[in-house]
XYZ file of C-alpha atoms in Angstrom:
430
model
C -26.711 13.003 -35.708
C -25.410 16.607 -34.958
C -27.083 19.242 -33.105
C -25.527 22.447 -34.321
C -26.061 26.141 -33.599
C -24.122 29.136 -34.303
C -20.862 30.423 -36.135
C -17.119 31.489 -36.049
C -13.821 31.163 -33.677
C -11.117 28.685 -33.259
C -10.518 26.554 -30.078
C -7.608 25.527 -28.195
C -6.825 23.123 -25.526
C -6.877 24.464 -21.927
C -3.868 23.407 -19.660
C -4.363 21.995 -16.199
C -4.290 24.416 -13.297
C -1.458 23.484 -11.461
C 1.593 24.695 -13.410
C 3.826 23.564 -10.542
C 3.391 19.974 -10.997
C 5.581 18.555 -13.800
C 3.056 15.830 -14.533
C -0.234 16.360 -12.640
C -2.506 14.350 -15.049
C -1.979 10.971 -16.729
C -1.580 12.982 -20.339
C 0.689 15.467 -18.454
C 0.529 19.237 -17.816
C -1.251 19.916 -21.171
C -3.428 16.801 -21.402
C -2.078 15.751 -24.510
C 1.125 13.526 -23.552
C 3.704 16.094 -24.312
C 6.539 16.648 -21.794
C 7.027 20.294 -20.806
C 9.666 22.234 -22.796
C 13.204 21.083 -22.107
C 11.932 17.587 -21.152
C 14.687 15.085 -22.298
C 13.775 11.530 -21.556
C 16.367 8.694 -22.508
C 16.114 7.154 -25.938
C 17.381 3.810 -24.859
C 17.120 1.732 -22.083
C 16.907 -2.010 -20.598
C 16.782 -3.614 -17.214
C 20.678 -3.421 -17.332
C 20.985 0.287 -18.465
C 19.433 3.688 -17.750
C 17.599 2.661 -14.720
C 18.089 5.265 -12.170
C 15.880 3.104 -9.811
C 13.252 0.279 -9.814
C 10.972 -0.534 -7.060
C 8.279 -3.379 -6.890
C 4.766 -2.288 -6.850
C 2.305 -4.584 -4.979
C -1.022 -5.849 -6.188
C -2.499 -4.786 -9.621
C -3.468 -1.454 -10.981
C -3.387 0.295 -14.090
C -3.626 3.832 -13.049
C -0.948 5.913 -14.372
C 1.659 7.740 -12.227
C 1.243 11.482 -11.483
C 4.240 13.498 -10.388
C 4.117 16.773 -8.103
C 6.541 18.434 -5.461
C 8.993 15.380 -5.960
C 6.461 12.808 -5.081
C 4.929 10.075 -7.558
C 1.433 9.144 -6.948
C -0.567 5.851 -8.203
C -3.114 3.485 -6.941
C -3.039 -0.393 -6.553
C -5.700 -3.196 -5.581
C -5.350 -6.811 -4.572
C -6.169 -8.844 -7.500
C -9.597 -9.661 -6.339
C -10.460 -6.166 -5.436
C -10.858 -6.115 -1.666
C -8.291 -3.714 -0.703
C -8.095 -0.591 -2.768
C -4.705 1.581 -1.989
C -2.789 4.657 -2.614
C 1.003 4.591 -2.968
C 3.241 7.721 -2.906
C 7.023 7.335 -3.913
C 10.004 9.657 -3.640
C 10.898 10.779 -7.154
C 14.475 10.885 -6.037
C 15.153 7.569 -4.849
C 11.888 5.488 -5.432
C 11.363 5.030 -1.652
C 7.687 4.480 -0.576
C 6.726 7.664 1.392
C 2.997 6.634 1.859
C 1.039 3.198 1.387
C -2.583 3.554 2.571
C -5.578 1.213 2.063
C -8.432 3.767 1.264
C -11.335 1.181 0.777
C -12.073 -2.027 2.127
C -14.768 -3.946 -0.470
C -16.395 -6.954 0.767
C -17.972 -7.961 -2.300
C -16.096 -6.644 -5.457
C -17.989 -6.133 -8.667
C -16.630 -7.953 -11.797
C -13.813 -6.580 -13.691
C -12.589 -7.684 -16.993
C -9.375 -9.776 -17.405
C -7.740 -6.831 -19.099
C -8.831 -4.396 -16.344
C -7.903 -3.653 -12.842
C -9.728 -2.331 -9.792
C -7.222 0.413 -9.616
C -7.435 1.902 -13.365
C -8.451 5.576 -12.857
C -5.405 7.752 -12.588
C -5.005 10.162 -9.818
C -4.691 13.995 -10.542
C -2.856 16.494 -8.199
C -3.822 20.078 -7.954
C -3.669 23.054 -5.392
C -1.757 20.859 -2.866
C -4.401 18.053 -3.087
C -4.339 14.544 -4.756
C -7.723 13.286 -5.830
C -8.050 9.588 -6.248
C -11.104 7.708 -7.799
C -11.595 3.828 -7.616
C -14.954 4.207 -9.722
C -18.082 3.184 -7.809
C -16.247 2.229 -4.729
C -15.312 5.915 -4.089
C -13.537 9.137 -4.610
C -11.182 10.543 -1.903
C -9.181 13.852 -1.497
C -5.973 13.971 0.488
C -3.467 16.597 1.303
C -0.542 16.382 -0.912
C 2.090 16.921 1.691
C 0.593 14.810 4.372
C -1.459 12.321 2.552
C -4.202 13.339 5.269
C -7.736 12.686 4.071
C -9.842 15.853 3.460
C -12.960 14.242 2.175
C -14.462 11.112 0.530
C -17.668 10.256 -1.555
C -19.250 6.842 -1.728
C -22.546 7.515 -3.104
C -21.597 7.898 -6.842
C -22.183 4.710 -8.165
C -22.727 2.981 -11.596
C -22.359 -0.605 -12.772
C -18.829 -0.406 -14.551
C -19.435 -4.015 -15.718
C -15.742 -4.544 -16.607
C -14.033 -2.483 -14.001
C -13.601 1.273 -13.487
C -11.712 3.484 -15.969
C -12.571 7.234 -16.264
C -10.159 9.501 -14.087
C -11.026 12.701 -12.097
C -9.963 15.878 -13.711
C -9.475 19.257 -12.004
C -10.462 22.299 -13.964
C -10.391 25.653 -11.847
C -12.883 25.369 -9.115
C -14.482 22.175 -10.578
C -13.398 18.481 -9.986
C -15.145 16.512 -13.030
C -15.754 12.835 -13.112
C -17.508 10.604 -15.585
C -19.821 7.803 -14.262
C -20.746 5.955 -17.410
C -21.969 2.261 -16.487
C -24.325 -0.140 -17.995
C -27.055 1.060 -15.580
C -26.775 4.794 -15.238
C -24.946 7.447 -17.200
C -23.850 10.902 -15.886
C -21.006 13.350 -15.398
C -20.474 15.271 -12.124
C -18.723 18.601 -11.060
C -17.721 18.676 -7.370
C -16.263 21.149 -5.318
C -12.507 20.151 -4.810
C -12.360 21.701 -1.197
C -15.540 19.778 0.115
C -16.537 17.274 -2.307
C -20.200 18.511 -2.472
C -21.847 18.221 -5.994
C -22.094 21.414 -7.866
C -23.907 19.937 -10.805
C -24.932 16.470 -12.403
C -25.516 16.233 -16.053
C -27.320 13.177 -16.996
C -26.669 11.473 -20.415
C -29.725 11.293 -22.772
C -31.312 8.062 -22.107
C -33.143 8.213 -25.459
C -29.741 7.636 -27.200
C -29.080 4.411 -25.409
C -32.780 3.276 -25.372
C -33.181 -0.465 -26.304
C -29.269 -1.232 -25.980
C -28.086 -3.839 -23.970
C -26.157 -2.542 -20.779
C -22.690 -3.494 -22.345
C -23.189 -1.016 -25.086
C -24.154 1.847 -22.550
C -20.871 2.065 -20.612
C -17.713 4.144 -21.314
C -14.317 4.887 -19.674
C -13.283 8.299 -21.221
C -11.869 11.383 -19.273
C -12.991 14.837 -20.419
C -10.658 17.715 -21.628
C -11.416 21.327 -21.581
C -11.472 23.421 -24.831
C -11.474 27.020 -25.440
C -14.293 28.011 -28.124
C -13.937 31.654 -28.757
C -13.986 33.151 -25.178
C -15.979 30.375 -23.614
C -14.309 27.205 -21.759
C -16.129 24.055 -22.753
C -15.958 20.490 -21.773
C -15.629 17.746 -24.344
C -17.362 14.706 -22.576
C -17.299 11.424 -24.462
C -19.881 8.915 -23.618
C -21.301 5.703 -25.127
C -22.803 6.751 -28.657
C -22.519 10.650 -28.007
C -19.726 13.096 -27.495
C -21.367 16.074 -25.612
C -19.912 19.669 -25.242
C -20.995 21.000 -21.761
C -20.712 24.267 -19.911
C -18.295 23.588 -16.947
C -19.801 25.989 -14.631
C -23.483 24.683 -14.806
C -23.244 21.318 -16.638
C -25.476 22.553 -19.553
C -25.347 20.740 -22.760
C -23.952 23.241 -25.467
C -23.837 20.623 -28.409
C -23.522 16.905 -29.198
C -22.602 14.509 -31.648
C -23.884 10.949 -32.454
C -21.165 8.573 -33.490
C -22.113 5.160 -32.071
C -19.575 3.167 -30.203
C -19.028 2.278 -26.612
C -16.272 1.537 -23.840
C -14.109 4.255 -25.342
C -11.184 5.267 -23.086
C -8.901 6.908 -25.619
C -8.870 10.678 -24.463
C -9.759 13.431 -27.019
C -7.147 16.033 -28.498
C -7.449 19.271 -30.106
C -6.040 20.558 -33.258
C -6.613 23.961 -34.888
C -10.117 24.585 -33.818
C -10.888 20.804 -34.140
C -11.563 18.176 -31.415
C -10.317 14.496 -32.231
C -12.547 12.215 -30.675
C -12.339 8.491 -30.468
C -15.771 6.574 -30.710
C -14.794 3.286 -28.873
C -15.711 -0.417 -29.533
C -16.528 -2.460 -31.776
C -15.217 -0.703 -34.618
C -13.205 2.257 -33.371
C -13.241 5.369 -35.472
C -11.538 8.855 -34.854
C -13.625 11.935 -35.872
C -12.332 15.354 -36.364
C -15.057 17.756 -34.976
C -14.861 21.522 -35.978
C -16.089 23.834 -33.333
C -17.187 27.268 -33.934
C -19.003 30.013 -31.753
C -21.274 32.518 -32.911
C -21.005 36.135 -31.560
C -24.886 36.497 -31.987
C -27.740 34.007 -30.992
C -26.392 33.964 -27.456
C -22.907 32.565 -28.449
C -24.090 29.143 -29.575
C -21.645 26.434 -30.795
C -21.787 24.931 -34.301
C -20.328 21.545 -34.946
C -19.104 20.194 -38.219
C -17.518 16.680 -38.987
C -14.216 17.437 -40.942
C -13.249 13.913 -41.499
C -13.261 10.236 -40.178
C -10.448 7.884 -39.727
C -12.279 4.216 -39.799
C -9.262 1.712 -39.845
C -6.725 0.691 -37.409
C -7.897 3.344 -34.632
C -7.502 2.572 -30.916
C -9.913 2.369 -28.236
C -7.356 2.521 -25.254
C -4.140 4.301 -26.294
C -4.688 8.000 -26.500
C -2.969 9.308 -29.680
C -0.373 12.267 -29.487
C -0.266 15.171 -32.068
C 3.272 16.587 -33.205
C 2.452 19.626 -35.454
C 0.157 18.546 -37.943
C 0.802 15.035 -37.763
C -1.633 12.716 -35.604
C 0.264 9.408 -34.107
C -2.082 6.774 -33.099
C -1.688 2.891 -32.432
C -4.601 0.399 -32.344
C -5.281 -2.079 -29.570
C -3.732 -4.771 -31.785
C -0.523 -2.978 -32.511
C -0.950 -0.988 -35.756
C 0.569 2.535 -35.708
C -0.681 5.043 -37.891
C 0.354 8.508 -38.866
C -2.572 10.917 -40.031
C -2.491 14.306 -41.476
C -4.446 16.142 -38.645
C -6.185 18.501 -40.985
C -7.465 16.029 -43.756
C -7.381 12.611 -41.803
C -5.391 11.213 -44.800
C -3.171 8.170 -43.777
C 0.506 9.079 -44.298
C 1.810 5.818 -43.083
C 0.976 2.626 -41.073
C 3.317 0.096 -39.544
C 2.822 -3.122 -37.303
C 4.603 -2.797 -34.031
C 4.832 -5.209 -31.181
C 1.791 -5.322 -29.203
C -0.882 -5.072 -28.273
C -1.264 -1.582 -26.511
C -3.245 0.043 -23.952
C -0.601 2.950 -22.880
C -1.186 6.369 -24.092
C 1.657 7.726 -26.462
C 3.961 10.068 -25.229
C 6.147 12.966 -27.039
C 9.192 14.669 -25.878
C 12.562 15.650 -27.222
C 11.606 14.951 -30.990
C 10.505 11.561 -30.371
C 7.153 9.501 -29.762
C 7.259 6.789 -27.473
C 5.018 3.687 -27.794
C 4.740 1.321 -24.634
C 3.088 -2.215 -25.276
C 1.584 -4.617 -22.992
C 4.455 -6.923 -23.299
C 7.326 -4.697 -22.061
C 8.386 -3.346 -25.360
C 8.878 0.464 -26.062
C 9.018 1.531 -29.847
C 10.692 5.218 -30.204
C 10.182 6.731 -33.336
C 10.970 10.126 -35.025
C 7.805 12.030 -35.974
C 7.450 12.606 -39.555
C 5.627 11.768 -42.694
C 7.468 8.823 -43.052
C 8.056 5.758 -40.491
C 11.534 6.107 -38.898
C 12.287 3.907 -35.720
C 14.896 5.159 -33.529
C 14.934 2.574 -30.715
C 13.312 -0.573 -29.566
C 13.552 -0.881 -25.963
C 12.444 -3.831 -23.383
C 11.597 -4.229 -19.786
C 10.916 -7.504 -17.998
C 7.063 -6.661 -17.683
C 4.450 -4.931 -19.967
C 2.800 -1.462 -19.566
C -0.907 -1.134 -19.252
C -0.410 2.425 -17.536
C 0.751 5.550 -19.131
C 4.064 6.963 -18.486
C 5.409 10.407 -17.063
C 7.782 12.762 -18.532
C 9.718 14.654 -15.553
C 12.931 16.744 -16.699
C 15.349 13.902 -17.839
C 13.280 11.185 -16.372
C 10.782 8.941 -17.777
C 8.401 7.375 -15.031
C 7.242 3.851 -16.295
C 4.939 1.789 -14.350
C 4.633 -1.932 -15.638
C 2.427 -4.517 -14.110
C 4.902 -5.373 -11.402
C 7.449 -2.424 -10.945
C 7.890 1.311 -11.152
C 10.748 2.608 -12.872
C 12.739 5.907 -13.025
C 14.597 5.795 -16.525
C 17.138 8.066 -17.116
C 20.523 8.704 -18.605
C 23.296 8.510 -15.685
C 24.951 11.858 -14.593
C 28.734 11.604 -14.518
C 28.650 11.047 -10.535
C 26.170 7.838 -11.139
C 28.320 5.934 -13.407
C 28.911 2.632 -11.761
C 25.642 2.902 -9.716
C 23.229 3.309 -12.480
C 20.772 0.714 -11.464
C 19.220 0.225 -8.069
C 16.238 -2.054 -6.983
C 14.551 -1.666 -3.818
């Protein structure tokens, strides 16, 4: 079901606020997996080549590394979930700058075997680092000193399989999804104090009669410009909502079924590309237009639906009018972003959880077994390289200058072609 009102105007993705951070969000500075202009990560690597440094990461955590001011931030937890920690590494040499237990948990909740207790990714902005461990708590720290500024431990839901949604900062609002099997809502907090600015409950009638497992979701919102208005696209179980980020007021909704989605939405030529989640993941193109009359209401129209081989975990990447996706099981697809027509499909190594990256005219696919397939974007499949590391990737990578920051299950890497002065000391492990 679609609730629609209004007419006119295209939309565009709104970049994150801290332009000084090269990779402040798990999907980068423009929230879509693209490296900044001039980013040139390596094409090829292995454990023996193009490794600037490699450091061991303790515990188990699938959060993606974020990078700002020469520092890499990520979270981890012991496998049983009793200690939830924040790590900070020096971008230059990988050494640990901070390692701090933020939460001690006496009785950790259940988690899925594929998940971790440290899956939400940090975000950095305005010299602050925001770290979520789902229901266990949300913490804000000073980016330079790692001194705690505030924390919230009262925002709870039953994640059922472990936490997943990452915090996201938009201007003077820190946004957070809390979509559990018991309660489902979205929050906007004051990033300076942690105070709640608004709370938007999901529509309980939509989920009425469904078992708790079908009510949860793990997505992270994106901001979209529709005409002169910034809107939040917020995907939950069964429904994608458009919200006013200043008030939390619902502007529109689309019902599509599905649950447990974690793939993040994208924007293309006035349309939002939304994943619907388990059990049969689909990808929908939702056209948003806004009227100059009737109070500037928003109209939503479904352009197309892709119903086969779509992801629930790995967020896609757009290159021009081509949409690149990979299913959890390892089927890569290229779709025409205007029509949804499948241009090609190819089975890769797999399975996959990490979101796709794009830089230097290449698309990077990291799988859970340690293989990264690199392709040239185009209307036919063309593989450029296939690289392997000793352990697999659940986390998405970060693109910083000529470096590719990769977190595997056990290590953090800076992958980079050696400069002439580095020849002979290409690989270091700490």
